[in-house]
PDB file of C-alpha atoms in Angstrom:
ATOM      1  CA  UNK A   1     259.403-134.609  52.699  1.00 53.00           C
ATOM      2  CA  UNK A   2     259.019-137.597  50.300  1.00 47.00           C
ATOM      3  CA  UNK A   3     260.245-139.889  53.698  1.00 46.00           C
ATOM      4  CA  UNK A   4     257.604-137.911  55.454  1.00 47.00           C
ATOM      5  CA  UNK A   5     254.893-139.050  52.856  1.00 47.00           C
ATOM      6  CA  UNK A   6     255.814-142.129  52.511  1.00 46.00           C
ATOM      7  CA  UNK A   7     256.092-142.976  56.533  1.00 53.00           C
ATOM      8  CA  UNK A   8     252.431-142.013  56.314  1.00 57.00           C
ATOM      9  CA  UNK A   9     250.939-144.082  53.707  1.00 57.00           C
ATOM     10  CA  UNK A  10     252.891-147.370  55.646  1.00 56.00           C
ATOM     11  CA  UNK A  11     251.202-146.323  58.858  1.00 80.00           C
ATOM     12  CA  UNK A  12     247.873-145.786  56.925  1.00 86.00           C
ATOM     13  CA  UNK A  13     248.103-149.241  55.793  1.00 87.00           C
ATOM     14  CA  UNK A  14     249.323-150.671  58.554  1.00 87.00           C
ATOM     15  CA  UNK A  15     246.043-149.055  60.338  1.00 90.00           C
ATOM     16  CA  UNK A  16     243.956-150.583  57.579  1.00 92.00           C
ATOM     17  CA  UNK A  17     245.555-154.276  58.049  1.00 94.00           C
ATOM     18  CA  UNK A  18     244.952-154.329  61.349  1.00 94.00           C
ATOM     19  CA  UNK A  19     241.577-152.914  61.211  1.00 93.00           C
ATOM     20  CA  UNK A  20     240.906-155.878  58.503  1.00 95.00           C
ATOM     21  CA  UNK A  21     242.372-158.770  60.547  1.00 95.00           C
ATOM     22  CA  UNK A  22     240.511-157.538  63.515  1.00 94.00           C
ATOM     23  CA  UNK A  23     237.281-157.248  61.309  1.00 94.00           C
ATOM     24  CA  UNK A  24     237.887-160.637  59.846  1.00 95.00           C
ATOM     25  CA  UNK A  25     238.907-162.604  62.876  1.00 93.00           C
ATOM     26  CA  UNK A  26     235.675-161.187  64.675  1.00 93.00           C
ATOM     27  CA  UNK A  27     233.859-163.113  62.134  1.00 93.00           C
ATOM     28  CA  UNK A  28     236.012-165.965  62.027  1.00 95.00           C
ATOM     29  CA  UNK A  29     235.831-166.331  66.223  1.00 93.00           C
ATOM     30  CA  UNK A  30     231.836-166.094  66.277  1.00 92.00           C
ATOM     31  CA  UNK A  31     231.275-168.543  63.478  1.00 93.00           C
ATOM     32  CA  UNK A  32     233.894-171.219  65.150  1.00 92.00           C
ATOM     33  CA  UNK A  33     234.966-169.768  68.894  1.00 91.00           C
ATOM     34  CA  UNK A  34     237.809-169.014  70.291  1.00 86.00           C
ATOM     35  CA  UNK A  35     240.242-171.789  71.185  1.00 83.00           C
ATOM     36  CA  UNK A  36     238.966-173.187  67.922  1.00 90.00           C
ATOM     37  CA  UNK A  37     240.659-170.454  65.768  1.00 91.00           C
ATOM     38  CA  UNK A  38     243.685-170.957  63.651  1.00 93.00           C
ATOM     39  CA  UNK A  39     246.266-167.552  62.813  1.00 94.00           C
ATOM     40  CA  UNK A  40     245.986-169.408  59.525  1.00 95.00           C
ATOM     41  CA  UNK A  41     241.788-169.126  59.446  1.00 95.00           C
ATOM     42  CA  UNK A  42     242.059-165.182  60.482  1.00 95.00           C
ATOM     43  CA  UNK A  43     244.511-164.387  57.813  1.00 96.00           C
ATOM     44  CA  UNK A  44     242.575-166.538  55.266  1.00 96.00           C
ATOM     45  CA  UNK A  45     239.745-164.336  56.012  1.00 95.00           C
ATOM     46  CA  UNK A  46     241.295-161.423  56.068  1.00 95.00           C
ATOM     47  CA  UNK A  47     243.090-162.092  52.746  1.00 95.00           C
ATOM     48  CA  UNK A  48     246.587-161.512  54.235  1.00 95.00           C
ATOM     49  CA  UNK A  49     250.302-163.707  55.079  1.00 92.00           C
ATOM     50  CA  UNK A  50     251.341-164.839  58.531  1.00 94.00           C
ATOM     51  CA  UNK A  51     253.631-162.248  58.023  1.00 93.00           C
ATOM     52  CA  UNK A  52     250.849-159.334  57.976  1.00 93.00           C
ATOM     53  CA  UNK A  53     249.169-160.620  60.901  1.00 95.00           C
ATOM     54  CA  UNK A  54     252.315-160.991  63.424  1.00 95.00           C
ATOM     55  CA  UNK A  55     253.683-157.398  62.042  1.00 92.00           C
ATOM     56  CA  UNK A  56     250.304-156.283  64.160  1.00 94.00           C
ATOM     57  CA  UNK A  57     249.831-159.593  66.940  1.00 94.00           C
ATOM     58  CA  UNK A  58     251.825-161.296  68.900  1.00 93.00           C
ATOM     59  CA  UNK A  59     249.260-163.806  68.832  1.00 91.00           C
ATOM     60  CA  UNK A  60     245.549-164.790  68.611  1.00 89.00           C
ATOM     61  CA  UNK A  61     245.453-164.382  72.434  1.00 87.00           C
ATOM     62  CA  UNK A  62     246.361-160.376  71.782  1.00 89.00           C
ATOM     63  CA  UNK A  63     244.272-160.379  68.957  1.00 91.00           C
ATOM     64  CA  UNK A  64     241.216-161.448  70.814  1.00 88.00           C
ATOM     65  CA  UNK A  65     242.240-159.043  73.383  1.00 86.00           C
ATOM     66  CA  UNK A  66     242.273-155.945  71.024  1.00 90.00           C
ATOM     67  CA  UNK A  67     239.079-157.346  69.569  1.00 88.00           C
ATOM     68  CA  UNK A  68     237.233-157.270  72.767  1.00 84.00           C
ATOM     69  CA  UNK A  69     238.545-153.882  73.752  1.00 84.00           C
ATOM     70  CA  UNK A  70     237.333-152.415  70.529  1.00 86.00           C
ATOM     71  CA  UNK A  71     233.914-153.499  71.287  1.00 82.00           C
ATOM     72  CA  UNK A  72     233.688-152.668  74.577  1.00 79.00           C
ATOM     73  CA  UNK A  73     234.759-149.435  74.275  1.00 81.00           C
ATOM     74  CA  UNK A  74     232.126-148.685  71.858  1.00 81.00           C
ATOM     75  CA  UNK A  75     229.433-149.800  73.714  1.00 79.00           C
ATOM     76  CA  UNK A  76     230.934-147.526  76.401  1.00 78.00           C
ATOM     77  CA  UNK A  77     230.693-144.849  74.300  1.00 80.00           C
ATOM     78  CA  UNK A  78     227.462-145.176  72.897  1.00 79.00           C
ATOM     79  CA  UNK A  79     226.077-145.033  76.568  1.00 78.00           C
ATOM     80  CA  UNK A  80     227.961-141.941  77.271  1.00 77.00           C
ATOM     81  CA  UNK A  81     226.473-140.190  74.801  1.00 78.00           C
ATOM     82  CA  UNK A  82     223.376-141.562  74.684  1.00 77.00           C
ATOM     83  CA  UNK A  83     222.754-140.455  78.211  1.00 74.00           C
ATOM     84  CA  UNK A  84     224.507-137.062  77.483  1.00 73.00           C
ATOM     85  CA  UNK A  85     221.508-135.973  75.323  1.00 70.00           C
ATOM     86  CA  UNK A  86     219.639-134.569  78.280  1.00 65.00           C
ATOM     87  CA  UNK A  87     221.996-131.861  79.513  1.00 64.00           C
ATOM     88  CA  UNK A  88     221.523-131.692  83.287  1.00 64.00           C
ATOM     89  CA  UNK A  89     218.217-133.043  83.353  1.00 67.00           C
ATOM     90  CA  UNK A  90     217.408-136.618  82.698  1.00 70.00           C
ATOM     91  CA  UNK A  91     214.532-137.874  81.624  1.00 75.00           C
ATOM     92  CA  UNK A  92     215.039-141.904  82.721  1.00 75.00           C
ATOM     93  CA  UNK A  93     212.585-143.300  79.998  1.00 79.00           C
ATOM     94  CA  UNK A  94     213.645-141.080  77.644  1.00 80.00           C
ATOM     95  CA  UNK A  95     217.521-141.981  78.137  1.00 80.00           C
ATOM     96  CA  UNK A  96     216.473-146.095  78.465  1.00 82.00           C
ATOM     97  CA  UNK A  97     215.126-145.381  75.063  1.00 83.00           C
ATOM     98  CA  UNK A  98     218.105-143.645  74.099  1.00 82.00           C
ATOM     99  CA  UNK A  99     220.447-146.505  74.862  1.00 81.00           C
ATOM    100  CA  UNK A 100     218.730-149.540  74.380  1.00 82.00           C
ATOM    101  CA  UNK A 101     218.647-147.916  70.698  1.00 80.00           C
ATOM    102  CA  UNK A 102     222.146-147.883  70.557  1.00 74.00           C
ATOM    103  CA  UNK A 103     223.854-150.659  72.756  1.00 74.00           C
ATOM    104  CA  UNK A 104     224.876-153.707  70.646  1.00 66.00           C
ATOM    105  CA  UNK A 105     222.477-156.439  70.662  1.00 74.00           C
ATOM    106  CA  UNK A 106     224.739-158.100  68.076  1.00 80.00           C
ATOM    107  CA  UNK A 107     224.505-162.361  68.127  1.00 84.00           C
ATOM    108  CA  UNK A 108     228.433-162.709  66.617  1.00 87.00           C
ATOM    109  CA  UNK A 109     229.119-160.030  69.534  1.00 84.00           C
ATOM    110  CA  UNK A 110     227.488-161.680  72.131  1.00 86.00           C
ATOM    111  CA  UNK A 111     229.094-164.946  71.021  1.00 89.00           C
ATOM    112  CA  UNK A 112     233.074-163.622  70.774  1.00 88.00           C
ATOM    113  CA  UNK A 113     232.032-161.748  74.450  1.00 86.00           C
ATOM    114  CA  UNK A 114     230.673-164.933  76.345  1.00 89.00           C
ATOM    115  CA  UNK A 115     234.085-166.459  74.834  1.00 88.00           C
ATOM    116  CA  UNK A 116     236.171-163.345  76.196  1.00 86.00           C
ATOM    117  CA  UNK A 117     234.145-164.083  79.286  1.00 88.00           C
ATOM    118  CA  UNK A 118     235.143-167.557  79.790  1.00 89.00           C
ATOM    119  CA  UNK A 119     238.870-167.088  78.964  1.00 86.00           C
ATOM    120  CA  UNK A 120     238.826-164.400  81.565  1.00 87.00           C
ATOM    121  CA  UNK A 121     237.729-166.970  83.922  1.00 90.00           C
ATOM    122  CA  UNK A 122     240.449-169.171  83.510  1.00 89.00           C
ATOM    123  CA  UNK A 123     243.232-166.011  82.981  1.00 88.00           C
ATOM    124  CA  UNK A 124     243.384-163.209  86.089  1.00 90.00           C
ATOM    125  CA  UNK A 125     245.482-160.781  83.709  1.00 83.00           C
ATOM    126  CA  UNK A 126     242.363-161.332  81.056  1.00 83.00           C
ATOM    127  CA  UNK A 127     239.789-161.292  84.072  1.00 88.00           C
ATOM    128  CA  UNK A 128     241.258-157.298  84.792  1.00 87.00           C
ATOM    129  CA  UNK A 129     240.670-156.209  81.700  1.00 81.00           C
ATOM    130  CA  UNK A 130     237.054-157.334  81.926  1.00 83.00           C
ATOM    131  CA  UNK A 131     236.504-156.325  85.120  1.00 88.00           C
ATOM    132  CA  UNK A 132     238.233-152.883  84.351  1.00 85.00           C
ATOM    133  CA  UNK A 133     235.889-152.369  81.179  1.00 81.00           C
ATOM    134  CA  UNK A 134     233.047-152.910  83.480  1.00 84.00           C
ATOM    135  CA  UNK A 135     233.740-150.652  85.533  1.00 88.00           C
ATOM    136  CA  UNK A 136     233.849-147.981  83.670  1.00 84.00           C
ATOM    137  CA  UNK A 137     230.150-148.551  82.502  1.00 81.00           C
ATOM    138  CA  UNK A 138     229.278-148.556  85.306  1.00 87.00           C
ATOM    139  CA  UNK A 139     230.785-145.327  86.269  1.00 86.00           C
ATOM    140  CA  UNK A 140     229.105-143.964  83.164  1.00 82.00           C
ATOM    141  CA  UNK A 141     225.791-144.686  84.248  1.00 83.00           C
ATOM    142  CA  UNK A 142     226.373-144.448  88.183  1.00 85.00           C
ATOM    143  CA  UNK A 143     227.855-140.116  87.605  1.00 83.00           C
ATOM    144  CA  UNK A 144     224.858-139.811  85.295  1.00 77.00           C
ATOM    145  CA  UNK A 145     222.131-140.379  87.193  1.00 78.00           C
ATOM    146  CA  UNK A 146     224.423-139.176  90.446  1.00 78.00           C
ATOM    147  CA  UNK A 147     224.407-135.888  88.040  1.00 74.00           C
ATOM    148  CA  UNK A 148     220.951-135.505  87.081  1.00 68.00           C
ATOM    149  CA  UNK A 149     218.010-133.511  88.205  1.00 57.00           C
ATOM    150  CA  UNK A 150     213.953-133.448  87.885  1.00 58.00           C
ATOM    151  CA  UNK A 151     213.805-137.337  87.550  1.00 58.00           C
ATOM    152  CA  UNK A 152     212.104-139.315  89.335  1.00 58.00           C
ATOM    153  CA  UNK A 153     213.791-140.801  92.422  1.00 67.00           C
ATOM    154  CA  UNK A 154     215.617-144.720  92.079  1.00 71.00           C
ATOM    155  CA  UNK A 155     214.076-147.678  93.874  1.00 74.00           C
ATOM    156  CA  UNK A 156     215.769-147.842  97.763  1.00 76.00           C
ATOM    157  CA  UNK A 157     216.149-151.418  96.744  1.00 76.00           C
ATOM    158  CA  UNK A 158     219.017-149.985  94.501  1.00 79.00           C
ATOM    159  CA  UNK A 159     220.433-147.913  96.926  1.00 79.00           C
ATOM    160  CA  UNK A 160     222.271-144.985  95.157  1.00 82.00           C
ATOM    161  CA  UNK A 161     223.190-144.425  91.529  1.00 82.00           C
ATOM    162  CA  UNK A 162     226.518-146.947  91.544  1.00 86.00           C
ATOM    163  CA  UNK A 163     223.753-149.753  93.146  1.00 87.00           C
ATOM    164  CA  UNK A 164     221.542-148.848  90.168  1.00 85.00           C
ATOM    165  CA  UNK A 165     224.823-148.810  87.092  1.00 86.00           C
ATOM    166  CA  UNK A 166     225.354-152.407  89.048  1.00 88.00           C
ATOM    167  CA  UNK A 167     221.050-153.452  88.131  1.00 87.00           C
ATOM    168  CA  UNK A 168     221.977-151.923  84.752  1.00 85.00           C
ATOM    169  CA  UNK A 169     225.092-153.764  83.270  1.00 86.00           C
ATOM    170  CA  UNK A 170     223.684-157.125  85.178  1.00 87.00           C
ATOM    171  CA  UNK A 171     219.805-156.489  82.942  1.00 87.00           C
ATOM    172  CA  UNK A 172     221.718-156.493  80.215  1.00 85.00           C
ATOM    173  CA  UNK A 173     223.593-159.212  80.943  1.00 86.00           C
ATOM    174  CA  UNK A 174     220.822-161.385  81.442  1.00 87.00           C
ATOM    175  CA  UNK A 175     219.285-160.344  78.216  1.00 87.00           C
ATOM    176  CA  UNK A 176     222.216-161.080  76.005  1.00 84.00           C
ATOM    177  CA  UNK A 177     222.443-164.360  77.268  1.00 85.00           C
ATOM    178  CA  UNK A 178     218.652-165.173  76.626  1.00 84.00           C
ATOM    179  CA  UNK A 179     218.818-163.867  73.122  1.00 84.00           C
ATOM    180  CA  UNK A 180     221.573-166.255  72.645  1.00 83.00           C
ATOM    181  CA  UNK A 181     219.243-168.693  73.062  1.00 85.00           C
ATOM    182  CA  UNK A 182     216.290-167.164  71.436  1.00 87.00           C
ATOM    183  CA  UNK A 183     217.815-165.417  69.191  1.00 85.00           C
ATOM    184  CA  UNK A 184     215.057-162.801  68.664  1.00 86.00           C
ATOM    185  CA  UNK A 185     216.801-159.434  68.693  1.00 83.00           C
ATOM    186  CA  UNK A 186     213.445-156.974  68.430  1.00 85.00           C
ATOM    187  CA  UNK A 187     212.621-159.062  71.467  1.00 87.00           C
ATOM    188  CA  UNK A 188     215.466-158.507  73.363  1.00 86.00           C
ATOM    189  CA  UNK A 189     215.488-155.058  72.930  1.00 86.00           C
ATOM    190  CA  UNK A 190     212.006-154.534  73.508  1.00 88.00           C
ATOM    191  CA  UNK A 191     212.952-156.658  76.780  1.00 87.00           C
ATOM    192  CA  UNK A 192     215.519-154.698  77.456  1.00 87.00           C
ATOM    193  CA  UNK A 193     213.922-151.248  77.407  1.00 87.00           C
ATOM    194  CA  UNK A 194     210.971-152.421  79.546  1.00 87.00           C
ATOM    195  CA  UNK A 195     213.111-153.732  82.165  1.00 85.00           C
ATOM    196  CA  UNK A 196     215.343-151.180  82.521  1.00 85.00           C
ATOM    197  CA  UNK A 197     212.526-148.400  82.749  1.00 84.00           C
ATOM    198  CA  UNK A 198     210.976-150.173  85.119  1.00 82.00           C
ATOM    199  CA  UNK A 199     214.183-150.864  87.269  1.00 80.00           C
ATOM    200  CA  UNK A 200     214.684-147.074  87.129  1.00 79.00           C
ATOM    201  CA  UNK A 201     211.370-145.490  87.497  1.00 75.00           C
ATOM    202  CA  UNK A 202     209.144-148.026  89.557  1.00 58.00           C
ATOM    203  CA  UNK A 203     208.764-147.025  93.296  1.00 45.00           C
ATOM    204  CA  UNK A 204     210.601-143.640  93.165  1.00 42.00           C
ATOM    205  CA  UNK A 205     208.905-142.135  95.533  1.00 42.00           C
ATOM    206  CA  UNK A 206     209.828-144.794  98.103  1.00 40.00           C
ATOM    207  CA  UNK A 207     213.491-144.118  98.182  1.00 39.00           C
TER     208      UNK A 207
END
């Protein structure tokens, strides 16, 4: 029993290390970028040994990697349920609302993902992962408006719902990047909201 307990309480704190490095080097990697990132820097920041990172990394390449995929996912899941709110229906401005509310418009984010964007460039094994997370947001968006009834018909421009999840991620893709440069965040959301209703709603009836 005592094993039991104490088994526990190493992989509770092993769960909190980790959850602290990756916390720390998320900082560290939007203040400096990656490639310009020391183990050395992430454990300073963290407050931890060499030791305590590479009992959880192989490296800052897999840390970067788990990084990303934390985010991600939570952005994925934040649209899910953000467009889950409606129950069969869907109420498109309603929903844009909905997730524009919730979807990180986070600078440091934006930063450590253009990073993760450009290593995937230059890695094919990185470059699935990316593509891989983006697909599944778009799937989230594409079988919820594929699933929805009583709203108001897409664009034909977008073709069906996977054309529209496409328009989606590639709005708010073009958003992030300008409020890297602007960095105006009530903008960009405002932005974001008005584009995306009116990618979704305008010229309905024509499809």
């Amino acid at each position: 029993m005592a094993a039991k307990a104490t088994t526990g309480r190493v992989t509770r704190r092993r769960a909190r290390t980790r959850a602290n490095l990756l916390e720390a080097a998320y900082t560290v990697f939007a203040a400096k970028g990656f490639g310009r990132v020391s183990i050395e820097e992430v454990c300073e920041a963290a407050g931890y040994s060499r030791g305590a990172f590479y009992s959880n990394f192989d490296s800052l390449d897999e840390l970067f990697f788990a990084l990303y995929r934390e985010r991600a996912d939570l952005i994925a899941e934040q649209v899910s349920g953000a467009l889950a709110l409606d129950g069969p229906d869907l109420d498109v401005p309603a929903a844009v609302d909905r997730v524009t509310e919730v979807l990180l418009l986070d600078r440091d984010w934006l930063l450590v993902k253009t990073d993760f964007l450009v290593h995937a460039a230059r890695d094919p094994d990185v470059a699935r992962t990316l593509l891989e997370h983006r697909a599944r947001l778009r799937h989230v968006i594409a079988d919820r408006l594929a699933r929805a009834r009583g709203h108001t018909r897409l664009p034909a421009v977008l073709g069906d719902a996977g054309g529209a999840a496409y328009a989606v991620v590639a709005a708010y893709d073009g958003v992030t990047t300008q409020l890297l440069l602007d960095r105006d965040v009530e903008h960009a959301r405002t932005w974001l909201r008005e584009l995306l209703t009116a990618l979704l709603t305008e010229g309905g009836a024509t499809s």
